[in-house]
Short mmCIF file of C-alpha atoms in Angstrom, two decimals:
data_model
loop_
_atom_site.label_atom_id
_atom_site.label_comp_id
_atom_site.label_asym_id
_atom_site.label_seq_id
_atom_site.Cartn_x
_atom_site.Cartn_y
_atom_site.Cartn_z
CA UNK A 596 0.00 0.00 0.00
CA UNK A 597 1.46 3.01 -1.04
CA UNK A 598 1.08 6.08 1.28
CA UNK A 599 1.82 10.07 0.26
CA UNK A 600 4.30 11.64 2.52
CA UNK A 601 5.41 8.27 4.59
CA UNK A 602 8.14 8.65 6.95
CA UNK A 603 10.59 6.64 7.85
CA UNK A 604 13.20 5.80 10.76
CA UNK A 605 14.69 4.23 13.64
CA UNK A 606 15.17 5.74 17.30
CA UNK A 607 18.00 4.72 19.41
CA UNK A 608 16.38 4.41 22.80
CA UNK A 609 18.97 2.93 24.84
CA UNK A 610 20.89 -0.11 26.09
CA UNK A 611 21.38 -0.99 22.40
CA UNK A 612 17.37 -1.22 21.54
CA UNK A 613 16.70 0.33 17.76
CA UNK A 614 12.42 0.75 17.42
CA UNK A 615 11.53 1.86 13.81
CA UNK A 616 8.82 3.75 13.32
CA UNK A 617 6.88 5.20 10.40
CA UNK A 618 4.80 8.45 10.10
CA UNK A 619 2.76 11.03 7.86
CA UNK A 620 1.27 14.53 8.56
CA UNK A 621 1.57 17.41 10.99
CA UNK A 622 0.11 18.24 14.20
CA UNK A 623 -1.24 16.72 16.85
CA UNK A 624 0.75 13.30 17.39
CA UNK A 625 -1.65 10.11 17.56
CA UNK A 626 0.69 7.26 18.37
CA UNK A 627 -0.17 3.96 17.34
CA UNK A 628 1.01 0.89 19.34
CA UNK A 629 0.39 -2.70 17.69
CA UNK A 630 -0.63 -6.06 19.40
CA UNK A 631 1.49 -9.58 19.97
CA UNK A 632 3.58 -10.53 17.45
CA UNK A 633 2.40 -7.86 14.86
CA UNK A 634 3.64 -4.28 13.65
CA UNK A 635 3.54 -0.73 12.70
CA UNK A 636 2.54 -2.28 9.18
CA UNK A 637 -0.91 -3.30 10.76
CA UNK A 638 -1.78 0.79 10.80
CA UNK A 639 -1.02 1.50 7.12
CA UNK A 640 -4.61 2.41 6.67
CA UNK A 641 -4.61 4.30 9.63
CA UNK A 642 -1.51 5.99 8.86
CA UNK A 643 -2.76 6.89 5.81
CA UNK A 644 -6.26 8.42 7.02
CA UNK A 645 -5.50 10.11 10.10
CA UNK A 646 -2.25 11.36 8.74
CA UNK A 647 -4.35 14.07 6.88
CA UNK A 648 -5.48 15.94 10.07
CA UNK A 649 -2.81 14.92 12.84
CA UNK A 650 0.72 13.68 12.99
CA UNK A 651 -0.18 9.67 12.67
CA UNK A 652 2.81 7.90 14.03
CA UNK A 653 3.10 3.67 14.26
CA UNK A 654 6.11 2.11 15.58
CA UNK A 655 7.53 -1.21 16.17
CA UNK A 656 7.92 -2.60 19.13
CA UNK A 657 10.80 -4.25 20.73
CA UNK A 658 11.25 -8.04 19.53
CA UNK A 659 8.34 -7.07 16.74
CA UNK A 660 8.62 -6.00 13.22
CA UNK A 661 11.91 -4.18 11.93
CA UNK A 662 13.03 -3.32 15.19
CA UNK A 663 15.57 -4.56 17.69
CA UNK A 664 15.60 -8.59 18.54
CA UNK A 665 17.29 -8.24 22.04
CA UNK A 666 17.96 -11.03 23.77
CA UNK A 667 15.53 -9.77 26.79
CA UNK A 668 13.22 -7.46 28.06
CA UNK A 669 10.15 -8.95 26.54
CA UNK A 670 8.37 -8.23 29.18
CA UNK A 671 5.06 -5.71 28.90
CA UNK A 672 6.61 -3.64 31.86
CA UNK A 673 9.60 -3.38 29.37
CA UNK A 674 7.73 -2.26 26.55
CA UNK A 675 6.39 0.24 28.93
CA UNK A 676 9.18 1.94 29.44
CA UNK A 677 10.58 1.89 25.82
CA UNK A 678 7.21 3.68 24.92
CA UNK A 679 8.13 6.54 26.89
CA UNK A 680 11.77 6.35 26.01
CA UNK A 681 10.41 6.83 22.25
CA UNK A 682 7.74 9.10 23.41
CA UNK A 683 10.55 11.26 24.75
CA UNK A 684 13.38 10.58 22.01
CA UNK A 685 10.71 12.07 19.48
CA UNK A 686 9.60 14.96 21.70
CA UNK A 687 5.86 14.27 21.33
CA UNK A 688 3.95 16.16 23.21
CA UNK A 689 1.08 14.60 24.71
CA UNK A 690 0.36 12.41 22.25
CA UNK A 691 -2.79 10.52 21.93
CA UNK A 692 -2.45 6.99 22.51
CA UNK A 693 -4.10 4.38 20.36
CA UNK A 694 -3.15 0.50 21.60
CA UNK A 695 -4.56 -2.41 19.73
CA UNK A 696 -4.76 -5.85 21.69
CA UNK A 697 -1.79 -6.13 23.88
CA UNK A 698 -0.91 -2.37 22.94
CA UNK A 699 -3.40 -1.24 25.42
CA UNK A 700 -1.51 -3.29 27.99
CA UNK A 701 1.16 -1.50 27.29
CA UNK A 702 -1.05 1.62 27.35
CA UNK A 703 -1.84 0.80 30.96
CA UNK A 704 1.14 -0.36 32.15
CA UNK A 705 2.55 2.71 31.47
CA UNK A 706 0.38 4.65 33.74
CA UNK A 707 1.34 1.95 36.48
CA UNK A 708 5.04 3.29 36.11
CA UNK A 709 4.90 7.06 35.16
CA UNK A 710 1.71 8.11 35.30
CA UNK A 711 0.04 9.39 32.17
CA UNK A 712 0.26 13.16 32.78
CA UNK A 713 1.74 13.12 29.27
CA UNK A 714 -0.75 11.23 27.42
CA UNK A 715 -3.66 13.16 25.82
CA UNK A 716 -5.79 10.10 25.88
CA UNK A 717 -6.18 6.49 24.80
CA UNK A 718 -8.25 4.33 22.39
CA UNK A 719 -8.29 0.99 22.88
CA UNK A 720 -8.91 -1.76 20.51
CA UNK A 721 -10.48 -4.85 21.06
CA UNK A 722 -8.49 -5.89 24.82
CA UNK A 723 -9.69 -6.56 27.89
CA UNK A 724 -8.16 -6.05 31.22
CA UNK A 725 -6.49 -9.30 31.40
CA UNK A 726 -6.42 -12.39 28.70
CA UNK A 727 -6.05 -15.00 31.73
CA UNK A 728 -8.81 -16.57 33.84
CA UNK A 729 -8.20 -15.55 36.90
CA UNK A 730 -10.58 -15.96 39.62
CA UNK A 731 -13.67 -13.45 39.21
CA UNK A 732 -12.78 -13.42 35.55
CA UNK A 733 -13.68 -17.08 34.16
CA UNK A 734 -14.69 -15.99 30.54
CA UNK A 735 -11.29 -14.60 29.65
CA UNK A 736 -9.22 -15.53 26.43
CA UNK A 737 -7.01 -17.87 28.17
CA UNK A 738 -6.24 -20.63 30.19
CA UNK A 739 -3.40 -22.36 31.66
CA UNK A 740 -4.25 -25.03 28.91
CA UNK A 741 -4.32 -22.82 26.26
CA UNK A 742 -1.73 -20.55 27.04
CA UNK A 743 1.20 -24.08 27.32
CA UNK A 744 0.03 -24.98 23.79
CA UNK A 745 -0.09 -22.11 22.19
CA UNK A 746 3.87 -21.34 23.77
CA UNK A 747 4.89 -24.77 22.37
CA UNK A 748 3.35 -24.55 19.12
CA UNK A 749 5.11 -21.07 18.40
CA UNK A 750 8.37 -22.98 19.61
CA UNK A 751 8.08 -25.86 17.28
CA UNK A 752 5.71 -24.69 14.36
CA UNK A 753 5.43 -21.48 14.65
CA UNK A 754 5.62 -20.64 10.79
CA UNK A 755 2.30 -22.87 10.28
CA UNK A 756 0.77 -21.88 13.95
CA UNK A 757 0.81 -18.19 12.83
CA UNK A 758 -1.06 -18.84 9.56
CA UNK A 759 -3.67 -20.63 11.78
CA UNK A 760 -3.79 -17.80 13.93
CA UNK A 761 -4.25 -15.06 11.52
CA UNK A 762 -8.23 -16.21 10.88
CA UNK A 763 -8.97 -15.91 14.42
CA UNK A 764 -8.44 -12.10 14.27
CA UNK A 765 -10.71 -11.45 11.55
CA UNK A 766 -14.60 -12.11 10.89
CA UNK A 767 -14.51 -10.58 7.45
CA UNK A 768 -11.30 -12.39 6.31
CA UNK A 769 -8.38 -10.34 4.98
CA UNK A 770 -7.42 -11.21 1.19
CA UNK A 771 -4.86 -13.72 -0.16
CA UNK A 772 -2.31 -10.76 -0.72
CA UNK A 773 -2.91 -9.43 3.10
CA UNK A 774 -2.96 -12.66 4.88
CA UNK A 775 0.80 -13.60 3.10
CA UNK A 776 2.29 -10.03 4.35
CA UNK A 777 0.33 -10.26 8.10
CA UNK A 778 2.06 -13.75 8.78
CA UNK A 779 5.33 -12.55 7.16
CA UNK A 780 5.35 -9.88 9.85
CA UNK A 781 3.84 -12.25 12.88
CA UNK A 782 7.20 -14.75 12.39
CA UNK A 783 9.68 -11.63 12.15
CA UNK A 784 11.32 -12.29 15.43
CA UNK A 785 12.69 -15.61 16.57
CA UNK A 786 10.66 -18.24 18.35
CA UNK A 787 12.00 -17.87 22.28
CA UNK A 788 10.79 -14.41 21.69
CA UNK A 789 7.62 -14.86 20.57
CA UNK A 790 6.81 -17.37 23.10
CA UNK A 791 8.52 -15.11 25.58
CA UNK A 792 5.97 -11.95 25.11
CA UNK A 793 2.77 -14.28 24.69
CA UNK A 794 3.50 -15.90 27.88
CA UNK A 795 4.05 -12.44 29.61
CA UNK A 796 1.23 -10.16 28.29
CA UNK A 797 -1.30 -13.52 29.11
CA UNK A 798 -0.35 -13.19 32.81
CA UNK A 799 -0.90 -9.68 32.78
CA UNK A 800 -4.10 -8.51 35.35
CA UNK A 801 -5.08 -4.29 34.91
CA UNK A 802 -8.19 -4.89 36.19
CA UNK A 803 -7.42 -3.50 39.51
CA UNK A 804 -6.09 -0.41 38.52
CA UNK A 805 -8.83 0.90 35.77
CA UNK A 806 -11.14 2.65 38.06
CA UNK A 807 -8.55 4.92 38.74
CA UNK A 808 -7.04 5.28 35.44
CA UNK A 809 -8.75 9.11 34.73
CA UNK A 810 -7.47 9.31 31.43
CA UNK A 811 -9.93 10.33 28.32
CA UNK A 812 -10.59 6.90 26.40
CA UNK A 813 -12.34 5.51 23.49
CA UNK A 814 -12.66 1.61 23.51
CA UNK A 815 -13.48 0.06 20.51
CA UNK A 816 -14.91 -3.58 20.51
CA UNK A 817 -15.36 -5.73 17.42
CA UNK A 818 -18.56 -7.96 17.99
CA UNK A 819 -17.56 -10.92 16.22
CA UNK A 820 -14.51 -10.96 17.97
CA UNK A 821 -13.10 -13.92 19.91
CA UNK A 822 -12.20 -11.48 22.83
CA UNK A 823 -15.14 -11.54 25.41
CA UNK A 824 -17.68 -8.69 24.80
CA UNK A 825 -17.49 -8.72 28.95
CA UNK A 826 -13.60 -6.80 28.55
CA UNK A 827 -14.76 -3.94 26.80
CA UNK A 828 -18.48 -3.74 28.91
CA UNK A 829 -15.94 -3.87 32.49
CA UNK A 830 -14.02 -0.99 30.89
CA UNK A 831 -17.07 0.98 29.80
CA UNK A 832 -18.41 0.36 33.90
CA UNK A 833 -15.35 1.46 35.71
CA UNK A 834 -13.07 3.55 33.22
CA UNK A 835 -13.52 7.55 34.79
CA UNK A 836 -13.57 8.56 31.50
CA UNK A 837 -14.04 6.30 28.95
CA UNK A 838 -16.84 5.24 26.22
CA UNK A 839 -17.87 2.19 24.05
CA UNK A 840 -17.95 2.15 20.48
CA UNK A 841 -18.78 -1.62 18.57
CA UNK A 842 -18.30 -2.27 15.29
CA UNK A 843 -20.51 -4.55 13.73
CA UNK A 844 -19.31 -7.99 11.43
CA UNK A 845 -16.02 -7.20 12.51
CA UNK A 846 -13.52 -8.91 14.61
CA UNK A 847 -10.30 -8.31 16.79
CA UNK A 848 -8.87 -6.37 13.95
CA UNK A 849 -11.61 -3.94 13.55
CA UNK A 850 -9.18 -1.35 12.46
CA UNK A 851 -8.12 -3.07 9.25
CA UNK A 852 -12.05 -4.93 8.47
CA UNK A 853 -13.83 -1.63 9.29
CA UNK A 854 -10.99 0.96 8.50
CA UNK A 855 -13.64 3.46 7.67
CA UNK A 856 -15.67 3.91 10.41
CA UNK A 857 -12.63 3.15 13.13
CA UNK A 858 -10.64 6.13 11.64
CA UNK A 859 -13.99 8.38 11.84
CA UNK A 860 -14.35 7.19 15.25
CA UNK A 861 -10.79 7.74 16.26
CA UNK A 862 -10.93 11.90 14.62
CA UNK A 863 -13.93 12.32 16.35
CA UNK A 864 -12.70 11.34 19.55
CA UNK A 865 -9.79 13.25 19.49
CA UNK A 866 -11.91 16.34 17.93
CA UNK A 867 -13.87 16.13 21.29
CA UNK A 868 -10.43 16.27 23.57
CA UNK A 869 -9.22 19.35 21.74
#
């Protein structure tokens, strides 16, 4: 997909870590943060949209994509803290986040560790609180059982696993050309990290913290999707500030099935905060 004005580049954000990072457009900075084992490449249509109102800005996270394959730190605390290192090596100022599936993990990690008094706001899309069943929270994405195979298949087939995968996060199914590139980018780093990151963000409870988390937020819900419709309806409940959009016949990558009416949801939303 070709996109007018596309930027390119890699930040150095410390300790060795390179995160690339593309962007198009002026303005106000809407940062886009992609789920397990995907990439900036996942936005292009966002890129593309909101990059002709507001600086539109995707990057790659560590162990994802075209940026750095360290050994560690695939934890989501980790890619906490290189968000704000990036945040900070770009000089955005208050940017708006948007965090897809574990992004929004990220999203609230980061306010577990520095606060988000320089975040405009956040849209989430398509992620609950937490992916495990944990007590209270029997209806969640995972279990033990399913979290061990799914580790050991991306350790020992991970190449076929991911192409298995990749219909699970659509209802309307992305074409031949799409699904070849969207698996190409979901085996870009090496199996121990894959594994690594899935294990990690699975184990990963935010449910405790949301009622305090007072930032401005848009969650977005596909309702075909194989994440529990009871995520998004505990966030609508308890978030401060937050509000419920759902996006019919689509699934956990409403963004892409939907592009439309997600990106006229997402410049609406962040019409309202300015």
């Amino acid at each position: 997909m070709h996109i007018a004005g596309l930027e390119q580049g890699s930040v150095d954000i410390g300790g060795g870590t390179q995160l690339y990072w593309e962007a198009v457009g002026t303005g106000r900075p809407i940062l886009f943060v992609h789920g397990l084992w995907a990439s900036s490449r996942f936005f292009r249509r966002q890129l593309d949209a909101v990059g002709r109102h507001h600086r539109a800005i995707a990057l790659d996270l560590r162990g994802h994509g075209r940026s750095s394959m360290t050994p560690g730190g695939h934890t989501v605390p980790t890619l906490a803290a290189d968000l704000r290192a990036f945040i900070r090596a770009l000089g955005l100022d208050r940017p708006i986040l948007v965090g897809w599936s574990m992004g929004a993990l990220i999203a609230w990690e980061y306010h577990l560790q520095f606060g988000s008094d320089d975040i405009g706001g956040l849209v989430v899309i398509d992620q609950a609180p937490t992916d495990f069943r944990y007590p209270g929270c029997e209806d969640a994405l995972v279990g033990i059982a399913e979290m061990h195979d799914w580790a050991a298949q991306v350790l020992t087939n991970r190449n076929q696993f991911m192409r298995a995968v990749l219909p699970m996060m659509f209802h309307r199914q992305p074409d031949d050309e799409a699904a070849d590139w969207m698996s190409n980018e979901m085996c870009s780093a090496p199996e121990a990290i894959a594994a690594a990151i899935f294990v990690d963000q699975c184990l990963r409870d935010y449910r405790g913290m949301i009622a305090d988390y007072d930032v401005p937020t848009l969650v977005c819900s596909g309702d075909c999707s194989a994440q529990p419709r009871s995520g998004a309806e505990f966030l609508r409940d308890r978030l401060p500030r937050g509000e419920l959009r759902l996006f019919a016949d689509c699934g956990h990558c409403l963004f892409w099935e939907d592009a439309d009416g997600f990106n006229e949801a997402l410049l609406s939303f962040v019409e309202r905060l300015a």
